[in-house]
């Protein structure tokens, strides 16, 4: 599913960081563990095609994304990779529904209303359809961002520090939610975090 | 959902900042357009009113004043010329025909013009009702005069001395309205036409002419080119204000003014030359206000630029997220460009609406012109396209910044 091979990244061309080789099987939800500054967000961005490595290879399925042009990489990411960031960063000028639909529009180029309503229902967001972003809670916003990442049924679901500011109870709930939703959408989940609590939830671990 | 609706929603999401950009842009555009409208309207009016008149001959004085008084009826005449001098001049073979004008009286602010039927024909004015003036002390009203003063055929009107309201009245010689003209959209709509002889009769303060022994003074002579029939006495003693001259050939344009100005009492004034001169005088003011309009447009372009840059800063995570969701760089670029475009198009349309309604208000305040908000000139098209180009340039830099933004760096910090 995912293969990382002799990956090297360089910050501003001076500090370089080497990543260990790693492989993730389809459906084997995994975690990248590391302290602040260990490069886990960097690795997640490289896997997600948001950042280009200095050298090395990232393969998602049979596709080597390191060789792609910028525009085809953007397109590939839109369809095959869903990313949940630490903060939700929803589009403030749009409603909850529109935020979700935007992901379909940007990823696939067309909107399937039914799929959007389905995922809203599943994430308990059906009441918020026409709400603006500033009218919903942080937890709701995070669920919208999870829905947004999964709408296009990506093969890979990346999550950057999804539990950073949560208590134990909610931490467990969010990881469970991510896992469940990834299963439903046939996605493989990879969480990057410094949060040791996540370790117990996900078996396949890469420690940086 | 598409890029355009996305951009539109982004614009609406910031109502105050968008409103400021739109207002500024609108005011800049409206200033330029209203100047354009006014000057084109004036040029239009002038050519409409001065068409078919090759030369105006009046008493010595400012040629511009002669034009303003005789053609546009907005200034005072330079004085009078003797009918005899006028008749001698038009005998020249360079002149095809001439229309005599006798000005100086008015009724409730509307000028009374003593002239011939040829004057109405010159402006293509036709009778809406009644008949043309034939008898002494009969008058034909321009369309506006009849409408605004509520006059109808058979009414009597007093002429007042002078061209503004409240002049000394000629109460003992009222005019009888015999006809009303159709509106022809030019200066004649605001005039009261009568015969030259009527004007003389009004000013003839009942003095007894003691010419019985010299009876041939009452013989009628026809002044063919002027189109009037007068007595010998009138030919020798009466005066008119000016004459409109029509040339026989282009050669006359060179020779005739020189001949006229060589005659001691006469002054020639060429409508195209004098109106061009008038425009160079007004032109300086027009330039200044135009520059003001351009300055405001540039300022508003800067405001659009700043509004977009600011919203870009606020939305940099949103834009990065959109990229992460599969939006290519060019999509972000186009989206920001469309945002700028929406602001400038709306601003520009607002400016055009403002200018046209302003122009309408302005022209309805002056009852001598028919107000028209739909008066459109070709140059407005250039103003519109130009304002859009300015708007696109204002959006270009923010769009490039959005295009180049490093999404990984932005998201890692968020």
Coordinates of C-alpha atoms in Angstrom, one line a residue:
Chain A
X1 CA 0.0 0.0 0.0
X2 CA 2.6 2.5 1.1
X3 CA 6.4 2.1 0.7
X4 CA 9.0 4.6 1.8
X5 CA 12.4 3.9 0.4
X6 CA 15.7 5.8 1.5
X7 CA 13.9 9.0 2.0
X8 CA 16.0 12.1 2.7
X9 CA 14.7 15.6 3.4
X10 CA 16.7 18.7 3.8
X11 CA 15.5 21.9 5.6
X12 CA 16.7 25.0 3.8
X13 CA 19.5 22.8 2.2
X14 CA 21.5 22.7 5.5
X15 CA 19.9 20.3 8.1
X16 CA 19.1 17.0 6.5
X17 CA 17.0 14.2 8.0
X18 CA 17.0 10.6 6.9
X19 CA 13.8 8.5 7.3
X20 CA 13.9 4.8 7.9
X21 CA 12.4 2.6 5.2
X22 CA 8.9 1.7 6.0
X23 CA 6.0 -0.3 4.6
X24 CA 2.3 -0.3 5.4
X25 CA 0.0 -3.0 4.2
X26 CA -3.5 -2.1 3.0
X27 CA -5.8 -1.9 6.0
X28 CA -3.0 -2.0 8.5
X29 CA -3.7 1.3 10.3
X30 CA -0.4 2.7 11.5
X31 CA 1.2 5.4 13.6
X32 CA 4.3 7.6 13.2
X33 CA 5.5 8.4 16.7
X34 CA 8.1 11.0 17.5
X35 CA 8.7 14.0 19.7
X36 CA 8.4 17.6 18.5
X37 CA 11.0 18.3 15.9
X38 CA 11.6 14.7 15.0
X39 CA 10.2 15.2 11.5
X40 CA 7.0 13.3 11.8
X41 CA 4.9 16.1 10.2
X42 CA 7.5 16.5 7.5
X43 CA 7.3 12.8 6.8
X44 CA 3.5 13.0 6.7
X45 CA 3.6 15.9 4.3
X46 CA 6.0 14.0 2.1
X47 CA 3.8 11.0 2.1
X48 CA 0.8 13.2 1.3
X49 CA 2.6 14.9 -1.6
X50 CA 2.5 18.3 0.1
X51 CA 6.3 18.4 0.3
X52 CA 9.0 17.0 -2.1
X53 CA 11.9 15.1 -0.6
X54 CA 15.5 15.7 -1.5
X55 CA 15.9 12.1 -2.5
X56 CA 14.2 8.8 -2.1
X57 CA 10.9 7.3 -3.1
X58 CA 7.4 7.3 -1.9
X59 CA 5.1 4.7 -3.5
X60 CA 1.4 4.7 -2.9
X61 CA -0.1 1.6 -4.3
X62 CA 1.8 1.2 -7.6
X63 CA 2.3 4.9 -8.1
X64 CA 5.6 6.6 -7.3
X65 CA 4.5 10.1 -6.3
X66 CA 8.1 11.6 -6.1
X67 CA 8.3 11.7 -9.9
X68 CA 5.0 13.4 -10.6
X69 CA 4.6 16.9 -11.9
X70 CA 3.0 19.4 -9.6
X71 CA -0.4 19.5 -11.2
X72 CA -0.7 15.7 -11.5
X73 CA 0.4 15.3 -7.9
X74 CA -2.3 17.8 -6.9
X75 CA -4.8 15.8 -8.8
X76 CA -3.6 12.5 -7.4
X77 CA -3.7 13.8 -3.9
X78 CA -7.2 15.0 -4.3
X79 CA -8.5 11.5 -5.2
X80 CA -6.2 9.2 -3.3
X81 CA -5.1 10.9 -0.2
X82 CA -7.3 12.4 2.6
X83 CA -5.5 14.6 5.2
X84 CA -6.8 15.6 8.6
X85 CA -4.8 18.4 10.2
X86 CA -4.3 19.3 13.8
X87 CA -6.7 22.2 13.4
X88 CA -9.7 21.8 11.3
X89 CA -9.1 24.9 9.1
X90 CA -12.5 24.8 7.4
X91 CA -13.3 27.4 4.7
X92 CA -14.9 30.2 6.7
X93 CA -17.0 31.6 3.8
X94 CA -18.8 28.3 3.3
X95 CA -21.3 26.3 5.2
X96 CA -20.7 22.9 6.7
X97 CA -22.3 21.2 3.8
X98 CA -20.3 23.3 1.3
X99 CA -17.1 22.6 3.1
X100 CA -17.7 18.9 2.6
X101 CA -18.9 19.3 -1.0
X102 CA -15.8 21.4 -1.8
X103 CA -13.6 18.3 -1.2
X104 CA -15.6 16.4 -3.8
X105 CA -15.4 19.4 -6.2
X106 CA -11.7 19.8 -5.8
X107 CA -10.9 16.1 -5.7
X108 CA -13.2 14.6 -8.3
X109 CA -14.5 17.6 -10.1
X110 CA -18.1 16.9 -9.3
X111 CA -20.4 16.9 -6.3
X112 CA -22.5 13.9 -5.2
X113 CA -24.9 15.3 -2.8
X114 CA -26.0 11.9 -1.5
X115 CA -22.5 10.9 -0.4
X116 CA -22.1 14.2 1.4
X117 CA -25.4 13.8 3.3
X118 CA -24.5 10.2 4.1
X119 CA -21.2 11.1 5.7
X120 CA -22.8 14.0 7.6
X121 CA -25.4 11.6 8.9
X122 CA -22.7 9.2 10.0
X123 CA -20.6 11.8 11.7
X124 CA -23.6 13.3 13.5
X125 CA -23.5 16.6 11.5
X126 CA -26.9 16.4 9.9
X127 CA -28.2 19.2 12.0
X128 CA -25.4 21.6 11.0
X129 CA -25.9 21.4 7.2
X130 CA -26.4 25.1 6.7
X131 CA -24.4 26.4 9.6
X132 CA -21.4 28.6 9.0
X133 CA -18.1 27.5 10.4
X134 CA -18.0 30.1 13.2
X135 CA -21.3 28.6 14.4
X136 CA -20.0 25.1 15.3
X137 CA -17.9 23.8 18.1
X138 CA -14.3 22.6 17.8
X139 CA -15.2 19.0 18.1
X140 CA -17.8 19.4 15.4
X141 CA -15.3 21.2 13.2
X142 CA -12.9 18.2 13.6
X143 CA -15.5 15.8 12.6
X144 CA -16.2 17.9 9.5
X145 CA -12.5 17.9 8.7
X146 CA -12.5 14.0 9.0
X147 CA -15.5 13.8 6.8
X148 CA -13.9 16.1 4.3
X149 CA -10.8 14.0 4.2
X150 CA -12.8 10.8 3.6
X151 CA -15.5 11.9 1.1
X152 CA -13.5 10.9 -2.0
X153 CA -12.8 7.4 -0.5
X154 CA -9.0 7.9 -0.5
X155 CA -6.8 4.8 -0.3
X156 CA -4.7 6.7 2.4
X157 CA -6.0 8.7 5.3
X158 CA -3.4 10.8 6.9
X159 CA -3.9 12.5 10.3
X160 CA -1.5 15.0 11.8
X161 CA -1.7 15.2 15.7
X162 CA -5.5 14.6 15.8
X163 CA -5.4 14.1 19.6
X164 CA -3.0 16.7 20.7
X165 CA -5.4 18.8 22.7
X166 CA -7.8 16.2 23.9
X167 CA -8.4 14.4 27.2
X168 CA -8.0 10.6 27.5
X169 CA -11.6 9.9 26.9
X170 CA -11.9 12.0 23.8
X171 CA -8.5 10.9 22.5
X172 CA -9.7 7.3 22.5
X173 CA -13.0 8.3 20.8
X174 CA -11.3 10.3 18.0
X175 CA -8.8 7.5 17.2
X176 CA -11.7 5.0 17.2
X177 CA -13.7 7.4 14.9
X178 CA -10.8 7.7 12.5
X179 CA -10.3 3.9 12.5
X180 CA -14.0 3.2 12.0
X181 CA -14.4 5.7 9.3
X182 CA -11.3 4.6 7.5
X183 CA -12.6 1.0 7.5
X184 CA -16.0 2.2 6.0
X185 CA -14.2 4.1 3.3
X186 CA -11.7 1.4 2.6
X187 CA -8.8 3.6 3.5
X188 CA -5.6 2.9 5.4
X189 CA -5.1 5.3 8.3
X190 CA -1.7 6.7 9.2
X191 CA -1.5 9.0 12.3
X192 CA 1.5 11.1 13.0
X193 CA 1.7 12.0 16.7
X194 CA 3.8 12.5 19.8
X195 CA 0.9 11.2 21.9
X196 CA 1.9 7.9 23.5
X197 CA -1.8 7.2 24.1
X198 CA -2.3 6.5 20.4
X199 CA 0.4 3.7 20.5
X200 CA -1.9 1.2 22.1
X201 CA -4.6 1.8 19.6
X202 CA -2.6 1.3 16.4
X203 CA -0.3 -1.7 16.1
X204 CA 2.1 -0.8 13.2
X205 CA 4.4 1.8 14.6
X206 CA 7.2 3.8 13.0
X207 CA 9.2 5.6 15.7
X208 CA 11.3 8.6 14.6
Chain B
X1 CA -20.2 24.7 -6.8
X2 CA -17.6 26.1 -9.0
X3 CA -14.7 28.5 -8.9
X4 CA -16.8 31.5 -9.5
X5 CA -19.3 30.8 -6.8
X6 CA -16.4 30.0 -4.5
X7 CA -14.9 33.4 -5.2
X8 CA -18.2 35.1 -4.9
X9 CA -18.7 33.5 -1.5
X10 CA -15.3 34.7 -0.4
X11 CA -16.1 38.2 -1.5
X12 CA -19.5 38.2 0.3
X13 CA -17.9 36.7 3.4
X14 CA -16.1 40.1 3.9
X15 CA -18.9 42.5 3.4
X16 CA -17.2 45.7 4.7
X17 CA -13.9 45.4 3.0
X18 CA -15.6 44.4 -0.2
X19 CA -18.0 47.3 0.1
X20 CA -15.1 49.7 0.5
X21 CA -13.4 48.4 -2.6
X22 CA -16.7 48.5 -4.6
X23 CA -17.5 52.1 -3.4
X24 CA -14.1 53.5 -4.2
X25 CA -14.0 51.8 -7.6
X26 CA -17.5 53.0 -8.3
X27 CA -16.8 56.6 -7.5
X28 CA -13.6 56.6 -9.6
X29 CA -15.5 55.2 -12.6
X30 CA -18.5 57.4 -12.1
X31 CA -16.5 60.6 -12.1
X32 CA -14.8 59.7 -15.4
X33 CA -18.1 58.5 -17.0
X34 CA -20.1 61.6 -15.9
X35 CA -17.5 63.9 -17.4
X36 CA -17.5 61.8 -20.6
X37 CA -21.3 62.0 -20.7
X38 CA -21.4 65.7 -20.1
X39 CA -18.8 66.7 -22.6
X40 CA -20.2 64.3 -25.3
X41 CA -23.7 65.6 -24.6
X42 CA -22.5 69.2 -25.0
X43 CA -20.6 68.4 -28.2
X44 CA -23.7 66.6 -29.4
X45 CA -26.0 69.5 -28.5
X46 CA -23.6 72.0 -30.1
X47 CA -23.4 70.1 -33.4
X48 CA -27.1 69.6 -33.4
X49 CA -27.8 73.3 -32.9
X50 CA -25.0 74.7 -35.1
X51 CA -25.5 72.3 -38.0
X52 CA -26.3 74.0 -41.3
X53 CA -25.0 77.3 -40.2
X54 CA -21.8 78.2 -42.0
X55 CA -21.3 81.7 -40.6
X56 CA -23.1 84.0 -38.2
X57 CA -22.8 87.7 -38.8
X58 CA -23.6 90.2 -36.0
X59 CA -22.5 93.5 -34.6
X60 CA -18.8 94.1 -33.8
X61 CA -17.8 92.3 -30.7
X62 CA -16.8 88.9 -29.4
X63 CA -17.4 86.3 -32.1
X64 CA -17.9 83.7 -29.3
X65 CA -20.6 85.9 -27.8
X66 CA -22.3 86.2 -31.2
X67 CA -22.4 82.4 -31.4
X68 CA -23.6 81.9 -27.9
X69 CA -26.3 84.6 -28.2
X70 CA -27.5 83.8 -31.8
X71 CA -27.2 80.0 -32.0
X72 CA -27.5 78.8 -28.4
X73 CA -29.5 81.7 -26.9
X74 CA -27.4 81.7 -23.7
X75 CA -25.5 85.0 -23.9
X76 CA -26.5 88.5 -24.8
X77 CA -26.2 89.8 -28.3
X78 CA -23.2 92.1 -29.1
X79 CA -25.6 94.7 -30.4
X80 CA -27.6 95.3 -33.6
X81 CA -26.7 95.7 -37.2
X82 CA -28.6 97.7 -39.7
X83 CA -30.9 95.8 -42.0
X84 CA -29.4 97.7 -44.9
X85 CA -25.9 96.5 -44.1
X86 CA -27.1 93.0 -43.7
X87 CA -28.9 93.1 -47.0
X88 CA -25.9 94.5 -48.8
X89 CA -23.7 91.8 -47.4
X90 CA -26.0 88.9 -48.4
X91 CA -26.1 90.2 -51.9
X92 CA -22.6 88.8 -52.2
X93 CA -22.5 85.9 -54.6
X94 CA -20.7 83.7 -52.1
X95 CA -23.8 83.5 -50.1
X96 CA -26.7 81.1 -51.0
X97 CA -29.2 82.2 -48.4
X98 CA -29.4 83.8 -45.1
X99 CA -31.7 83.9 -42.1
X100 CA -32.2 87.1 -40.2
X101 CA -32.6 87.1 -36.4
X102 CA -33.9 89.9 -34.2
X103 CA -33.3 89.2 -30.5
X104 CA -33.7 91.1 -27.3
X105 CA -37.1 90.3 -25.9
X106 CA -38.4 87.4 -23.9
X107 CA -41.5 86.0 -22.3
X108 CA -41.2 84.6 -18.8
X109 CA -37.5 83.8 -19.5
X110 CA -38.1 82.3 -22.9
X111 CA -36.5 84.2 -25.7
X112 CA -38.6 85.7 -28.5
X113 CA -36.8 85.4 -31.8
X114 CA -37.9 87.6 -34.7
X115 CA -37.0 85.7 -37.8
X116 CA -38.4 84.0 -40.9
X117 CA -39.9 80.6 -41.5
X118 CA -36.5 79.4 -42.7
X119 CA -35.3 79.4 -39.1
X120 CA -37.8 76.7 -38.1
X121 CA -36.9 74.8 -41.3
X122 CA -33.2 75.0 -40.4
X123 CA -33.9 72.9 -37.3
X124 CA -36.4 70.6 -38.9
X125 CA -39.1 71.9 -36.6
X126 CA -42.6 71.2 -37.8
X127 CA -45.9 72.5 -36.5
X128 CA -47.7 70.3 -34.0
X129 CA -50.8 72.5 -34.3
X130 CA -51.9 75.8 -35.7
X131 CA -50.0 77.7 -38.3
X132 CA -46.7 79.6 -38.8
X133 CA -46.6 83.3 -38.0
X134 CA -47.7 85.4 -40.9
X135 CA -49.5 88.5 -39.4
X136 CA -47.8 91.0 -37.3
X137 CA -47.8 90.1 -33.5
X138 CA -48.4 86.5 -34.0
X139 CA -46.1 83.9 -32.5
X140 CA -45.2 80.3 -32.7
X141 CA -44.1 78.5 -29.6
X142 CA -41.4 75.9 -29.2
X143 CA -42.6 72.6 -27.7
X144 CA -41.1 73.1 -24.2
X145 CA -42.4 76.7 -24.0
X146 CA -45.9 75.6 -24.6
X147 CA -45.7 72.6 -22.3
X148 CA -44.0 74.3 -19.4
X149 CA -46.0 77.6 -19.5
X150 CA -49.2 75.7 -20.4
X151 CA -49.9 77.9 -23.4
X152 CA -52.3 77.0 -26.2
X153 CA -53.3 78.5 -29.5
X154 CA -55.2 81.8 -29.1
X155 CA -53.5 82.7 -25.9
X156 CA -51.8 86.1 -25.6
X157 CA -48.3 86.6 -24.3
X158 CA -46.6 89.7 -23.2
X159 CA -43.1 90.3 -24.4
X160 CA -40.6 91.8 -21.9
X161 CA -37.6 93.8 -22.8
X162 CA -34.4 91.9 -22.1
X163 CA -33.6 88.3 -22.0
X164 CA -34.2 87.4 -18.4
X165 CA -37.4 87.4 -16.4
X166 CA -38.7 90.6 -14.9
X167 CA -37.8 92.9 -17.7
X168 CA -39.7 96.0 -18.6
X169 CA -42.9 94.9 -20.3
X170 CA -44.3 95.9 -23.7
X171 CA -47.8 95.6 -22.4
X172 CA -49.5 97.4 -25.2
X173 CA -48.3 94.9 -27.8
X174 CA -49.2 91.3 -26.8
X175 CA -48.4 88.5 -29.1
X176 CA -51.1 86.1 -30.2
X177 CA -50.1 82.4 -30.2
X178 CA -51.0 80.9 -33.6
X179 CA -48.9 77.8 -33.7
X180 CA -47.0 75.3 -31.5
X181 CA -44.0 73.3 -32.8
X182 CA -43.2 69.7 -32.4
X183 CA -40.3 68.9 -30.2
X184 CA -37.2 68.6 -32.2
X185 CA -34.7 68.0 -29.4
X186 CA -32.8 71.2 -30.0
X187 CA -32.7 74.9 -29.0
X188 CA -35.8 75.8 -30.9
X189 CA -37.9 73.9 -28.3
X190 CA -37.3 76.7 -25.9
X191 CA -37.9 79.6 -28.2
X192 CA -40.8 81.7 -29.2
X193 CA -40.7 82.5 -32.9
X194 CA -42.2 85.5 -34.6
X195 CA -41.6 87.7 -37.6
X196 CA -39.0 90.3 -37.7
X197 CA -41.6 92.9 -38.4
X198 CA -43.4 91.9 -35.2
X199 CA -40.3 92.6 -33.1
X200 CA -40.0 96.0 -34.8
X201 CA -43.7 96.7 -34.2
X202 CA -43.3 96.0 -30.5
X203 CA -40.3 98.4 -30.2
X204 CA -42.0 101.1 -32.3
X205 CA -43.2 103.1 -29.4
X206 CA -46.0 104.7 -31.3
X207 CA -43.9 107.5 -32.8
X208 CA -45.6 109.1 -35.6
X209 CA -43.7 108.8 -38.8
X210 CA -44.2 111.9 -40.8
X211 CA -43.3 110.8 -44.3
X212 CA -46.5 111.5 -46.2
X213 CA -44.8 113.7 -48.7
X214 CA -42.3 111.0 -49.5
X215 CA -44.8 108.2 -50.1
X216 CA -42.5 105.8 -51.9
X217 CA -41.0 105.0 -48.4
X218 CA -44.0 102.8 -47.9
X219 CA -43.4 100.8 -51.1
X220 CA -42.6 97.2 -50.4
X221 CA -39.3 95.7 -51.4
X222 CA -38.5 92.0 -51.2
X223 CA -35.1 91.1 -49.8
X224 CA -34.9 87.7 -51.5
X225 CA -31.9 86.1 -49.8
X226 CA -33.1 87.2 -46.4
X227 CA -36.6 86.0 -47.2
X228 CA -38.3 89.1 -45.9
X229 CA -40.5 91.8 -47.4
X230 CA -40.1 95.3 -45.9
X231 CA -40.9 98.8 -46.8
X232 CA -38.2 101.1 -48.0
X233 CA -38.4 103.0 -44.8
X234 CA -37.8 99.9 -42.7
X235 CA -34.9 98.9 -44.9
X236 CA -33.2 102.1 -44.2
X237 CA -34.1 102.5 -40.6
X238 CA -34.6 99.2 -38.9
X239 CA -32.1 97.0 -37.3
X240 CA -31.7 93.2 -36.7
X241 CA -29.3 91.3 -34.4
X242 CA -27.6 88.9 -36.6
X243 CA -27.9 86.7 -39.7
X244 CA -27.2 83.0 -40.3
X245 CA -25.3 82.6 -43.5
X246 CA -25.1 79.6 -45.8
X247 CA -22.2 79.5 -48.2
X248 CA -22.4 78.8 -51.8
X249 CA -19.0 77.0 -52.0
X250 CA -16.2 76.1 -49.6
X251 CA -14.3 79.1 -51.1
X252 CA -16.6 81.3 -49.2
X253 CA -15.2 80.1 -45.9
X254 CA -11.9 81.7 -46.7
X255 CA -13.1 84.9 -48.3
X256 CA -16.4 85.8 -46.6
X257 CA -15.2 86.3 -43.0
X258 CA -12.6 88.7 -44.3
X259 CA -15.1 90.6 -46.3
X260 CA -17.5 90.8 -43.3
X261 CA -14.9 91.9 -40.8
X262 CA -13.7 94.5 -43.3
X263 CA -17.2 96.1 -43.1
X264 CA -17.0 98.6 -40.3
X265 CA -20.0 97.5 -38.2
X266 CA -20.1 93.7 -38.9
X267 CA -18.4 90.8 -37.2
X268 CA -18.3 87.3 -38.6
X269 CA -18.3 84.3 -36.3
X270 CA -17.7 80.8 -37.5
X271 CA -19.7 78.2 -35.4
X272 CA -17.2 75.3 -35.7
X273 CA -14.2 77.6 -34.9
X274 CA -15.8 79.3 -31.9
X275 CA -17.2 76.1 -30.4
X276 CA -13.8 74.5 -30.8
X277 CA -12.4 77.5 -29.0
X278 CA -15.0 77.1 -26.3
X279 CA -14.0 73.5 -25.8
X280 CA -10.4 74.3 -25.4
X281 CA -11.4 76.7 -22.6
X282 CA -13.7 74.1 -20.9
X283 CA -11.2 71.3 -21.8
X284 CA -8.7 72.4 -19.1
X285 CA -11.3 71.9 -16.4
X286 CA -12.4 68.6 -17.9
X287 CA -8.8 67.4 -17.9
X288 CA -8.4 68.3 -14.2
X289 CA -11.5 66.4 -13.2
X290 CA -10.6 63.5 -15.4
X291 CA -7.2 63.2 -13.6
X292 CA -9.1 63.2 -10.3
X293 CA -11.2 60.3 -11.6
X294 CA -8.1 58.4 -12.6
X295 CA -6.5 59.0 -9.3
X296 CA -9.5 57.6 -7.5
X297 CA -9.5 54.6 -9.7
X298 CA -5.9 53.9 -9.0
X299 CA -6.5 54.4 -5.2
X300 CA -9.4 52.0 -5.4
X301 CA -7.2 49.5 -7.3
X302 CA -4.8 49.7 -4.4
X303 CA -7.7 49.2 -2.0
X304 CA -8.7 46.0 -4.0
X305 CA -5.1 45.0 -3.8
X306 CA -4.8 45.5 -0.1
X307 CA -8.2 43.8 0.5
X308 CA -7.1 40.7 -1.4
X309 CA -3.7 40.6 0.3
X310 CA -5.3 40.9 3.7
X311 CA -7.8 38.2 3.0
X312 CA -5.0 36.1 1.6
X313 CA -3.1 36.3 4.8
X314 CA -6.2 35.4 6.8
X315 CA -7.0 32.5 4.5
X316 CA -3.6 31.1 3.9
X317 CA -4.5 27.9 5.8
X318 CA -7.7 27.7 4.0
X319 CA -5.9 28.0 0.7
X320 CA -3.3 25.4 1.7
X321 CA -6.1 23.1 2.8
X322 CA -7.7 23.5 -0.6
X323 CA -4.5 22.6 -2.2
X324 CA -4.3 19.5 0.0
X325 CA -7.7 18.6 -1.1
X326 CA -6.5 18.5 -4.7
X327 CA -6.9 22.0 -5.9
X328 CA -4.0 22.8 -8.3
X329 CA -2.0 26.0 -8.1
X330 CA -3.7 27.4 -11.1
X331 CA -7.1 26.9 -9.5
X332 CA -6.0 29.0 -6.5
X333 CA -4.6 31.6 -8.9
X334 CA -7.8 31.8 -10.9
X335 CA -10.0 31.9 -7.7
X336 CA -8.1 34.9 -6.3
X337 CA -8.2 36.6 -9.7
X338 CA -11.9 36.1 -10.0
X339 CA -12.3 37.6 -6.5
X340 CA -10.6 40.7 -7.7
X341 CA -12.6 40.6 -10.9
X342 CA -15.9 40.4 -9.1
X343 CA -14.9 43.4 -6.9
X344 CA -14.0 45.5 -10.0
X345 CA -16.9 44.5 -12.2
X346 CA -19.4 45.2 -9.4
X347 CA -17.6 48.5 -8.6
X348 CA -17.5 49.5 -12.2
X349 CA -21.1 48.7 -12.8
X350 CA -22.0 50.6 -9.7
X351 CA -20.0 53.5 -11.1
X352 CA -21.8 53.4 -14.4
X353 CA -25.2 53.3 -12.7
X354 CA -24.1 56.2 -10.4
X355 CA -22.9 58.2 -13.4
X356 CA -26.0 57.7 -15.5
X357 CA -28.4 58.5 -12.7
X358 CA -26.3 61.5 -11.7
X359 CA -26.4 62.6 -15.3
X360 CA -30.1 62.1 -15.4
X361 CA -30.5 64.2 -12.3
X362 CA -28.2 66.9 -13.6
X363 CA -30.0 67.1 -16.9
X364 CA -33.5 67.1 -15.3
X365 CA -32.4 70.1 -13.2
X366 CA -31.9 72.1 -16.4
X367 CA -35.4 72.2 -18.0
X368 CA -34.0 73.2 -21.4
X369 CA -32.7 69.7 -22.1
X370 CA -34.6 66.5 -22.0
X371 CA -33.2 64.3 -19.3
X372 CA -32.0 60.9 -20.5
X373 CA -30.3 58.2 -18.3
X374 CA -29.9 56.1 -21.4
X375 CA -27.6 58.5 -23.1
X376 CA -24.6 56.3 -23.8
X377 CA -21.4 57.2 -25.6
X378 CA -18.9 54.8 -27.2
X379 CA -16.0 55.9 -25.0
X380 CA -17.8 54.4 -21.9
X381 CA -17.0 51.0 -23.4
X382 CA -13.3 51.9 -23.1
X383 CA -13.7 53.1 -19.6
X384 CA -15.3 49.8 -18.7
X385 CA -12.6 47.7 -20.3
X386 CA -9.9 49.9 -18.8
X387 CA -11.4 49.6 -15.3
X388 CA -11.5 45.8 -15.6
X389 CA -7.8 45.8 -16.7
X390 CA -6.9 47.9 -13.7
X391 CA -8.8 45.5 -11.5
X392 CA -7.1 42.5 -12.9
X393 CA -3.7 44.0 -12.3
X394 CA -4.7 44.7 -8.7
X395 CA -5.6 41.1 -8.3
X396 CA -2.6 39.7 -10.1
X397 CA 0.0 40.0 -7.3
X398 CA -2.2 38.5 -4.7
X399 CA -3.1 35.7 -7.1
X400 CA 0.6 35.0 -7.8
X401 CA 1.3 35.0 -4.1
X402 CA -1.5 32.4 -3.6
X403 CA -0.1 30.4 -6.5
X404 CA 3.4 30.3 -5.1
X405 CA 2.5 29.7 -1.4
X406 CA 4.3 26.8 0.2
X407 CA 1.5 24.7 1.6
X408 CA 3.6 22.3 3.6
X409 CA 5.3 25.1 5.5
X410 CA 1.9 26.9 6.1
X411 CA 0.2 23.7 7.3
X412 CA 3.1 22.6 9.5
X413 CA 2.8 25.9 11.4
X414 CA -0.9 25.6 11.8

